[in-house]
Amino acid sequence: MLTGLSVHELGARFRRKEATPTQAARAYLDRISALDPKVKAYMTVTADRALAQAAAADARFQSGAPLGLLDGIPFGLKDVLCTRGIRTTCSSKILETFVPPYDATVVAKLLAAGAVILGKLNMDEFAMGSSTENSAFFTTRNPWDLARVPGGSSGGAAAAVAADLAAATLGTDTGGSIRQPAAFCGNVGLKPTYGRVSRYGLIAFASSLDQVGPFGKDVRDAALVLQAIAGHDPMDSTSVDVAVPDYAAELEGGVRGLRIGIPAEYFIEGLDPEVEAAVRAAIETLRGRGAETQSVSLPHTEYGLAAYYVIAPAEASSNLARYDGVKYGLRVPGARDLIDMYSRTRGAGFGAEVKRRVMLGTYALSAGYYDAYYGQALKVRTLVQRDFQRAFERVDIIVAPTTPGVAFKMGEREDPLQMYLNDVFTIPVNLAGLPGVSIPAGFTQTGLPIGLQIIGKAFDEATVLRAARAYEAVTAWHERKPELTP
Amino acid sequence: MGAPKITLAEVEQVARLARLALTDTEKEKMRRELDGILTYIDKLRALDTEGVPPTSRAVPTTNVMREDELKPSFPREDMLANAPDRAGELFRVPKIIEE
């Protein structure tokens, strides 16, 4: 089945003329029709466009001039990335009818590489959440157990790859929103270094933390997609002008002599024993391949979460000020005056979690609280960053669990703080701006995926991916598929 | 139980600043939830940050400049296409100036 193949396997079939992009696009669209009513990964399916893009790719292969390794590959995009002429909702009522007039840079880059866009994927509203339960429209299901959440906020993007509803997808990660759902859905999810990938056209949540990255069925796919989207963009002044290496070329380099740090602070009370056992076994596997391990200390880990829940809401309260019912999006009619129009539009257009964070951020930035909350959080961010700098003086990568537990049941976590605690191992990486990947590292007795997190130095995605591939090469977790029937 | 970190009056004031219309039920729920989150966040105060500089972004960039070249902007019709209420080439909003 074409839908079961990785990006690189599917591309190889196209090049060998054993399949065409149109056949692949049709296979994915058929599978979406059959299974997405159960998984609910897609907000919008763009079948006609996808088939037109696939036909164009067919012609390029027929004339012997494909655009590259992504030509004709069917992708899904988290609905936070602007797509010209295609509704982009952020899974929010306030943007329910919004049709962007331009493509995000990452989308433009994929299209330029010949990618076929199947549609837009569900998420927690404005990327705020860890389960997609905060989507204003519906909750995406975990393909391994439809009663459980896929994680979030890029839950649709993770579930689509796990259920073979796209060959690969793009998500975004502000506090773990790629790595956590990748762990919950059992696939590869990469958050690149802050500045490695352009944020132009990514609808902003917390601008100093947001980053776009790929979900793939294996590590090579993540590397191929990163290759296509990485690089400096004049339209995003925070994207950094550093050379982008050939990620695929370095992938099979192995881990012999690689120094791996194991952070004591990530093996704490509350860590699921099955997750801990899988991660410790993965570390042994890497040692068996010649890596050297040592313990490192990241002493401010427990403060990272608290700092994040000041910084991210503060930035969100400012970024989301633009939703005022004037230029685009929802407007609630019948207002007394302009301020009343703003307040009623935002009150009706935002869901509970978005309101909570806008309130928290506004509070933390307001007179009298600014220094105690926001100022202090920015200083703690420095301490978190220094922890990593010190550790990376002695090691090349850090290996840890992606999440304290596995996918939980829908409706199980009602208290917002309990939900936030889910992100304790992913958030420090965002605060420090580092690259991190989650890869499949086993399953619980009940058959739920477990994620292994590999964290690297800034702009050293190549080493992160190489270590991930070294583990994947001697394990078969990534080959396991959930059983799904229409 | 200690004193609440945030009162209902403060919730109302912050909601005004954030331009968020909240129902009475939402306000009380918001107060309770923010109280819990702020109590958790208070652990930040336990850290001595004397002399620690703030980090506002992980990869520092300052004064990113470009050439001041004339370039076309988005077509006006594209920019107005998503407007919830428009009058010709203008965004229409409720009256803000008294006659």
XYZ file of C-alpha atoms in Angstrom:
585
model
C 0.000 0.000 0.000
C 1.365 3.373 -1.003
C -0.015 4.995 2.144
C 2.135 2.837 4.396
C 5.396 4.010 2.845
C 7.809 6.574 4.187
C 8.570 9.708 2.173
C 11.867 8.299 0.940
C 10.349 4.925 -0.022
C 7.446 6.582 -1.853
C 9.817 8.958 -3.662
C 11.940 5.984 -4.725
C 8.854 4.317 -6.243
C 8.075 7.491 -8.187
C 11.616 7.622 -9.521
C 11.520 3.937 -10.494
C 8.158 4.575 -12.241
C 6.485 1.967 -10.013
C 3.924 4.508 -8.832
C 2.806 8.010 -9.709
C 2.091 11.010 -7.488
C -1.555 10.849 -8.623
C -1.826 7.230 -7.459
C -0.321 8.214 -4.110
C -2.586 11.259 -3.727
C -5.670 9.174 -4.573
C -4.612 6.450 -2.142
C -4.251 9.002 0.650
C -7.520 10.788 -0.198
C -9.361 7.433 -0.221
C -7.832 6.508 3.117
C -8.793 9.911 4.544
C -12.395 9.356 3.357
C -12.446 5.919 4.962
C -10.622 6.529 8.243
C -10.609 10.215 9.077
C -14.223 10.122 10.297
C -12.727 8.024 13.112
C -9.367 9.709 13.633
C -10.561 13.287 12.944
C -7.112 14.575 12.073
C -8.190 16.936 9.272
C -9.897 20.301 9.640
C -10.013 20.779 5.862
C -9.262 18.336 3.029
C -8.166 19.967 -0.233
C -8.766 17.042 -2.582
C -9.094 18.964 -5.868
C -5.957 21.002 -5.301
C -4.062 17.906 -4.192
C -5.002 16.051 -7.378
C -4.025 19.042 -9.528
C -0.659 19.269 -7.744
C -0.196 15.506 -8.141
C -0.958 15.698 -11.873
C 1.699 18.393 -12.248
C 4.154 16.147 -10.398
C 3.217 13.207 -12.670
C 4.162 15.325 -15.674
C 7.534 16.212 -14.150
C 8.344 12.557 -13.494
C 7.189 11.616 -17.011
C 9.463 14.206 -18.557
C 12.317 12.929 -16.402
C 12.691 16.189 -14.492
C 11.282 15.806 -10.958
C 11.990 18.675 -8.568
C 13.684 16.593 -5.903
C 13.096 14.107 -3.108
C 9.767 15.636 -2.043
C 8.255 15.923 -5.512
C 4.760 14.421 -5.513
C 4.826 13.523 -1.789
C 1.444 14.012 -0.043
C 1.682 16.294 3.001
C -0.692 17.581 5.652
C -0.228 20.938 7.384
C -1.166 22.002 10.897
C -3.937 24.568 10.552
C -1.722 27.262 12.115
C 0.286 27.662 8.888
C -1.119 30.167 6.415
C -2.102 28.696 3.050
C -3.037 31.048 0.223
C -6.661 30.531 -0.768
C -7.192 27.702 1.764
C -9.073 28.336 5.000
C -6.709 28.552 7.980
C -8.557 28.399 11.287
C -6.020 27.755 14.068
C -8.924 25.530 15.243
C -10.526 28.721 16.581
C -13.993 30.148 16.046
C -12.417 33.571 15.706
C -10.670 32.430 12.466
C -13.319 29.940 11.301
C -13.718 31.618 7.910
C -10.245 33.122 7.499
C -8.650 32.578 4.072
C -5.044 33.831 4.042
C -3.866 35.937 1.105
C -0.390 34.367 1.233
C 1.492 31.148 1.970
C 3.725 30.714 4.999
C 7.367 30.437 3.910
C 7.484 26.758 4.925
C 4.396 26.084 2.797
C 5.864 27.964 -0.166
C 9.067 25.926 0.214
C 7.185 22.615 0.252
C 5.165 23.634 -2.807
C 8.348 24.713 -4.593
C 9.746 21.241 -3.817
C 6.727 19.676 -5.556
C 4.806 18.574 -2.449
C 1.108 17.702 -2.729
C -0.971 19.303 0.046
C -3.799 17.016 1.218
C -5.248 19.480 3.703
C -5.084 21.249 7.033
C -4.838 19.475 10.376
C -6.652 19.902 13.662
C -4.895 21.330 16.699
C -5.496 22.876 20.081
C -6.903 26.360 19.512
C -4.001 28.751 18.754
C -1.626 25.862 19.628
C -2.519 26.177 23.312
C -2.885 22.701 24.735
C -1.535 19.167 24.932
C -4.432 17.039 23.670
C -6.352 18.800 20.811
C -9.272 18.886 23.250
C -8.967 22.680 23.051
C -9.866 22.687 19.354
C -13.039 24.747 18.977
C -14.379 22.132 16.533
C -13.562 18.546 17.562
C -10.964 16.396 19.298
C -8.564 14.317 17.225
C -8.270 10.681 18.344
C -5.128 8.722 19.025
C -4.850 6.097 16.235
C -3.498 3.571 18.771
C -6.596 3.885 20.970
C -9.472 6.015 19.727
C -10.595 6.727 23.313
C -7.314 8.513 23.960
C -5.921 11.892 22.908
C -3.199 12.175 20.256
C -1.393 14.817 22.319
C -1.113 18.405 21.233
C -1.094 20.976 20.209
C -0.098 19.420 16.836
C -2.377 16.434 17.510
C -3.849 16.282 14.010
C -0.383 16.412 12.436
C 0.870 13.545 14.641
C -2.262 11.400 14.269
C -2.282 11.858 10.472
C 1.224 10.406 10.170
C 0.503 7.582 12.639
C -2.708 6.602 10.822
C -1.096 6.907 7.354
C -3.381 9.803 6.452
C -0.367 11.755 5.121
C 3.180 10.753 4.188
C 4.536 13.526 6.402
C 3.178 16.654 8.074
C 4.293 19.988 9.438
C 3.498 21.018 12.989
C 4.692 23.694 15.379
C 6.301 23.424 18.798
C 6.134 26.214 21.389
C 6.433 24.103 24.550
C 6.446 20.550 23.205
C 3.648 20.664 20.633
C 5.558 18.541 18.101
C 7.533 16.226 20.404
C 4.702 15.368 22.838
C 2.141 14.294 20.189
C 4.914 12.440 18.314
C 5.561 10.501 21.541
C 1.837 9.840 22.068
C 1.295 8.728 18.448
C 4.534 6.783 17.998
C 6.250 8.699 15.227
C 9.199 11.013 14.684
C 8.621 14.667 15.571
C 11.411 17.231 15.275
C 11.520 20.715 16.766
C 14.378 22.532 15.065
C 16.537 25.180 16.731
C 14.750 28.503 17.193
C 15.723 30.497 14.100
C 16.482 27.452 11.919
C 13.101 27.565 10.149
C 11.150 30.665 9.105
C 8.073 31.588 11.136
C 6.673 33.871 8.410
C 3.032 32.912 7.934
C 2.949 30.842 11.130
C 0.085 32.342 13.129
C 1.826 33.545 16.282
C 1.260 32.122 19.751
C 4.493 32.941 21.648
C 6.955 34.442 19.185
C 10.162 33.829 21.150
C 9.329 30.103 21.441
C 7.302 29.081 18.337
C 9.079 26.906 15.782
C 7.909 24.885 12.757
C 9.027 21.286 12.323
C 8.210 17.961 10.658
C 6.456 14.760 11.671
C 7.643 11.691 9.798
C 7.270 7.930 9.751
C 11.009 7.601 10.310
C 14.098 9.704 11.027
C 15.148 9.986 7.380
C 11.773 11.522 6.536
C 12.172 14.115 9.272
C 15.634 14.920 7.917
C 14.360 15.269 4.328
C 11.531 17.586 5.345
C 13.775 19.686 7.582
C 16.147 20.033 4.627
C 13.321 21.469 2.526
C 12.048 23.999 5.092
C 15.264 25.123 6.861
C 17.150 28.297 6.145
C 17.183 32.042 6.575
C 14.157 34.013 5.399
C 14.261 37.785 4.975
C 10.553 37.806 5.924
C 11.392 36.497 9.441
C 14.083 38.619 11.048
C 14.501 36.026 13.829
C 15.444 33.301 11.353
C 19.211 32.911 11.471
C 21.563 33.063 8.512
C 23.700 29.989 9.193
C 24.583 27.242 6.733
C 22.111 24.349 6.449
C 24.032 21.051 6.300
C 23.028 18.033 4.217
C 21.082 16.199 6.927
C 20.515 12.976 4.989
C 24.221 12.680 4.159
C 25.188 12.588 7.860
C 22.341 10.337 8.951
C 24.098 6.971 8.953
C 27.212 8.179 10.773
C 26.421 6.201 13.935
C 27.073 7.136 17.560
C 30.517 5.632 18.189
C 32.289 7.969 20.608
C 29.295 10.286 20.831
C 28.945 11.699 24.362
C 25.411 11.379 25.684
C 24.195 13.219 28.779
C 21.459 11.726 30.964
C 19.768 14.461 33.022
C 18.944 13.285 36.560
C 16.120 15.842 36.774
C 14.165 14.030 34.028
C 13.935 10.771 35.984
C 11.701 11.942 38.789
C 8.729 10.842 40.809
C 5.669 10.854 38.571
C 7.546 9.397 35.605
C 5.594 6.377 34.344
C 7.681 3.256 35.194
C 7.071 1.814 31.718
C 8.314 5.048 30.122
C 11.358 5.056 32.381
C 12.160 1.421 31.572
C 11.866 2.049 27.810
C 14.066 5.156 27.954
C 16.714 3.408 30.066
C 16.690 0.476 27.631
C 17.116 2.936 24.733
C 20.125 4.472 26.478
C 21.630 0.977 26.788
C 20.987 0.404 23.085
C 22.871 3.606 22.237
C 25.732 2.525 24.533
C 25.736 -0.783 22.716
C 26.314 1.135 19.466
C 29.403 2.777 20.941
C 28.044 5.942 22.571
C 29.500 7.098 25.881
C 26.987 8.103 28.533
C 27.376 10.247 31.609
C 24.938 11.905 33.964
C 24.425 15.640 33.637
C 22.490 18.053 35.803
C 19.880 20.525 34.583
C 19.035 21.899 38.039
C 16.449 24.497 36.942
C 14.265 22.009 35.052
C 11.436 22.187 37.590
C 11.333 25.982 37.274
C 11.137 25.881 33.479
C 7.448 25.036 33.474
C 6.586 27.946 35.785
C 8.698 30.364 33.718
C 7.042 29.132 30.518
C 3.546 29.676 31.927
C 4.448 33.330 32.441
C 6.418 33.967 29.244
C 4.189 32.141 26.736
C 0.900 33.649 27.999
C 2.529 37.107 28.172
C 3.564 36.875 24.520
C 0.211 35.354 23.586
C -1.757 38.158 25.237
C 0.136 40.599 23.037
C 0.031 38.515 19.830
C -3.685 37.773 20.137
C -4.535 41.455 20.546
C -4.833 41.510 16.746
C -8.114 39.566 16.853
C -10.352 42.569 17.177
C -13.118 41.820 14.676
C -12.027 44.544 12.254
C -9.734 43.278 9.478
C -10.456 39.536 9.452
C -12.131 36.838 11.474
C -15.253 36.833 13.574
C -17.186 39.945 14.549
C -20.078 39.793 16.993
C -22.760 42.257 15.836
C -24.854 44.622 17.943
C -22.071 46.296 19.927
C -22.676 49.609 21.739
C -19.263 50.997 20.762
C -15.835 49.942 19.542
C -14.515 48.605 22.884
C -17.749 46.681 23.396
C -17.336 45.225 19.896
C -13.773 44.081 20.685
C -14.743 42.547 24.031
C -17.816 40.732 22.801
C -16.042 39.448 19.677
C -13.094 38.131 21.703
C -15.368 36.776 24.439
C -17.347 34.773 21.877
C -14.481 33.938 19.511
C -11.889 32.536 21.934
C -12.246 29.236 23.785
C -11.678 28.711 27.508
C -7.947 27.887 27.335
C -7.140 30.841 25.074
C -9.040 33.181 27.397
C -7.225 31.727 30.404
C -3.827 32.353 28.832
C -4.698 35.827 27.575
C -5.856 36.647 31.121
C -2.735 35.133 32.700
C -0.456 36.990 30.288
C -2.268 40.300 30.715
C -2.079 39.876 34.495
C 1.652 39.018 34.415
C 2.395 42.088 32.279
C 0.180 44.497 34.205
C 1.459 47.286 36.443
C 2.519 46.004 39.848
C 3.112 42.413 38.698
C 5.468 42.868 35.734
C 8.752 42.501 37.668
C 7.539 39.772 40.012
C 6.213 37.572 37.214
C 7.438 38.481 33.735
C 10.795 39.961 34.777
C 11.543 37.032 37.073
C 10.490 34.466 34.444
C 12.926 35.974 31.906
C 15.752 35.654 34.439
C 14.807 32.049 35.166
C 14.880 31.478 31.416
C 18.546 32.543 31.521
C 19.193 29.981 34.283
C 17.527 27.213 32.242
C 19.626 28.156 29.215
C 22.831 28.167 31.305
C 22.000 24.657 32.589
C 22.052 23.400 29.004
C 25.195 25.381 28.121
C 27.045 23.819 31.047
C 25.846 20.326 30.145
C 26.835 20.762 26.495
C 30.399 21.597 27.523
C 30.706 17.910 28.440
C 28.272 16.083 26.128
C 27.138 16.197 22.485
C 23.471 15.342 23.014
C 21.100 14.845 25.925
C 18.714 11.879 26.020
C 15.571 11.800 28.167
C 11.898 10.859 28.137
C 9.740 13.101 25.912
C 6.821 13.016 28.345
C 6.261 11.760 31.915
C 3.448 9.453 30.744
C 1.751 8.034 27.673
C -1.418 9.157 25.867
C -4.242 9.789 28.341
C -7.965 9.346 27.869
C -10.138 12.090 26.441
C -11.694 14.190 29.183
C -9.357 12.736 31.800
C -7.459 15.949 32.583
C -9.908 18.640 33.563
C -7.611 20.797 35.679
C -5.498 23.141 33.503
C -2.468 22.877 35.787
C -2.469 19.070 35.561
C -2.517 19.430 31.785
C 0.416 21.866 31.866
C 2.533 19.424 33.920
C 2.510 17.108 30.910
C 4.991 19.463 29.194
C 7.631 19.491 31.940
C 10.290 17.656 29.855
C 9.738 19.496 26.581
C 9.421 23.125 27.724
C 13.055 23.729 28.837
C 14.192 22.993 25.260
C 11.946 25.770 23.922
C 13.100 28.216 26.599
C 16.720 27.540 25.559
C 15.872 27.557 21.816
C 17.493 24.149 21.237
C 16.643 21.399 18.730
C 14.888 18.288 20.028
C 13.350 15.211 18.494
C 10.989 12.554 19.817
C 11.333 9.073 18.339
C 9.469 5.818 19.040
C 11.198 3.864 21.821
C 8.727 1.173 22.731
C 5.171 0.449 23.791
C 3.404 -0.041 27.095
C 1.869 -3.415 27.994
C -1.426 -1.962 26.776
C 0.056 -1.051 23.389
C 0.558 2.700 23.700
C 3.663 4.322 22.164
C 6.537 5.665 24.274
C 8.747 8.538 23.081
C 12.482 9.059 23.493
C 13.665 12.666 23.402
C 17.051 13.630 22.005
C 18.161 17.225 22.617
C 21.062 18.876 20.807
C 23.165 22.002 20.766
C 21.788 25.029 18.934
C 21.809 24.464 15.137
C 23.127 20.921 15.592
C 20.080 19.076 14.269
C 22.496 16.899 12.269
C 23.861 15.202 15.418
C 20.362 14.866 16.921
C 19.111 13.158 13.758
C 22.214 10.971 13.455
C 21.766 9.676 17.019
C 18.033 9.166 16.424
C 18.782 7.198 13.269
C 21.438 5.087 15.038
C 18.785 3.997 17.539
C 16.105 3.502 14.890
C 18.461 1.413 12.731
C 18.640 -1.325 15.385
C 15.029 -1.168 16.600
C 11.684 -1.791 14.899
C 9.301 0.372 16.942
C 8.813 2.821 14.060
C 7.628 -0.010 11.806
C 4.679 -0.911 14.010
C 1.325 0.436 12.810
C -1.957 0.931 14.646
C -4.853 -1.289 13.590
C -7.526 0.887 12.026
C -10.591 -0.265 10.158
C -13.306 1.886 8.609
C -5.645 28.002 52.812
C -3.750 31.241 52.350
C -5.157 34.467 50.978
C -6.285 34.171 47.356
C -3.661 35.232 44.822
C -6.283 36.971 42.708
C -9.681 38.459 43.567
C -12.827 38.652 41.466
C -12.338 42.419 41.149
C -8.842 41.810 39.737
C -10.214 39.265 37.266
C -12.700 41.894 36.076
C -9.973 44.521 35.780
C -7.654 42.185 33.799
C -10.556 41.152 31.539
C -11.183 44.843 30.813
C -7.498 45.345 29.944
C -7.546 42.247 27.721
C -10.813 43.300 26.031
C -12.520 40.039 26.952
C -16.216 39.910 27.757
C -16.668 37.172 30.398
C -19.900 35.866 31.880
C -20.272 35.758 35.668
C -19.774 31.987 35.616
C -16.620 32.389 33.517
C -15.267 35.032 35.896
C -15.565 32.842 38.986
C -14.092 29.825 37.193
C -11.285 32.010 35.832
C -10.537 33.350 39.325
C -10.264 29.841 40.742
C -8.092 28.533 37.906
C -5.789 31.556 37.777
C -5.417 31.283 41.542
C -4.137 27.716 41.179
C -1.799 28.585 38.306
C -0.426 31.688 40.043
C 0.207 29.665 43.197
C 2.220 27.218 41.126
C 4.075 29.993 39.318
C 5.018 31.491 42.684
C 7.788 28.910 42.919
C 9.746 31.251 40.629
C 10.105 33.661 43.533
C 12.041 31.050 45.520
C 14.966 31.399 43.094
C 17.656 33.970 43.770
C 18.089 35.797 40.460
C 20.199 38.661 41.799
C 22.554 39.684 38.974
C 21.023 37.268 36.431
C 20.251 39.057 33.151
C 16.848 38.428 31.550
C 16.621 36.377 28.315
C 13.816 37.519 26.058
C 14.824 35.289 23.154
C 17.121 32.285 23.069
C 19.004 33.274 19.911
C 19.877 36.942 20.258
C 19.314 39.153 17.230
C 19.446 42.935 17.202
C 18.742 45.569 14.597
C 18.079 43.353 11.602
C 18.184 45.806 8.701
C 17.254 45.615 5.048
C 17.603 47.934 2.102
C 14.854 50.550 1.956
C 13.576 49.472 -1.431
C 10.196 50.156 -2.957
C 8.234 46.901 -3.288
C 4.622 46.158 -4.134
C 2.364 45.475 -1.152
C -0.613 43.125 -1.055
C -3.475 44.075 -3.387
C -6.136 46.110 -1.555
C -8.894 43.679 -2.520
C -6.941 40.749 -1.021
C -6.551 42.658 2.223
C -10.243 43.511 2.387
C -11.459 40.062 1.377
C -11.582 38.757 4.966
C -13.192 41.873 6.484
C -16.273 41.040 8.559
C -17.783 44.426 7.617
C -16.599 46.746 4.875
C -17.746 49.839 3.089
C -16.207 49.975 -0.372
C -12.471 50.143 0.175
C -12.752 50.664 3.926
C -13.109 48.519 7.043
C -16.325 49.589 8.783
C -16.285 49.797 12.610
C -18.760 51.103 15.216
C -18.704 54.868 15.604
C -15.934 56.093 17.915
C -16.330 59.880 17.599
C -19.387 61.728 18.905
C -20.982 64.099 16.428
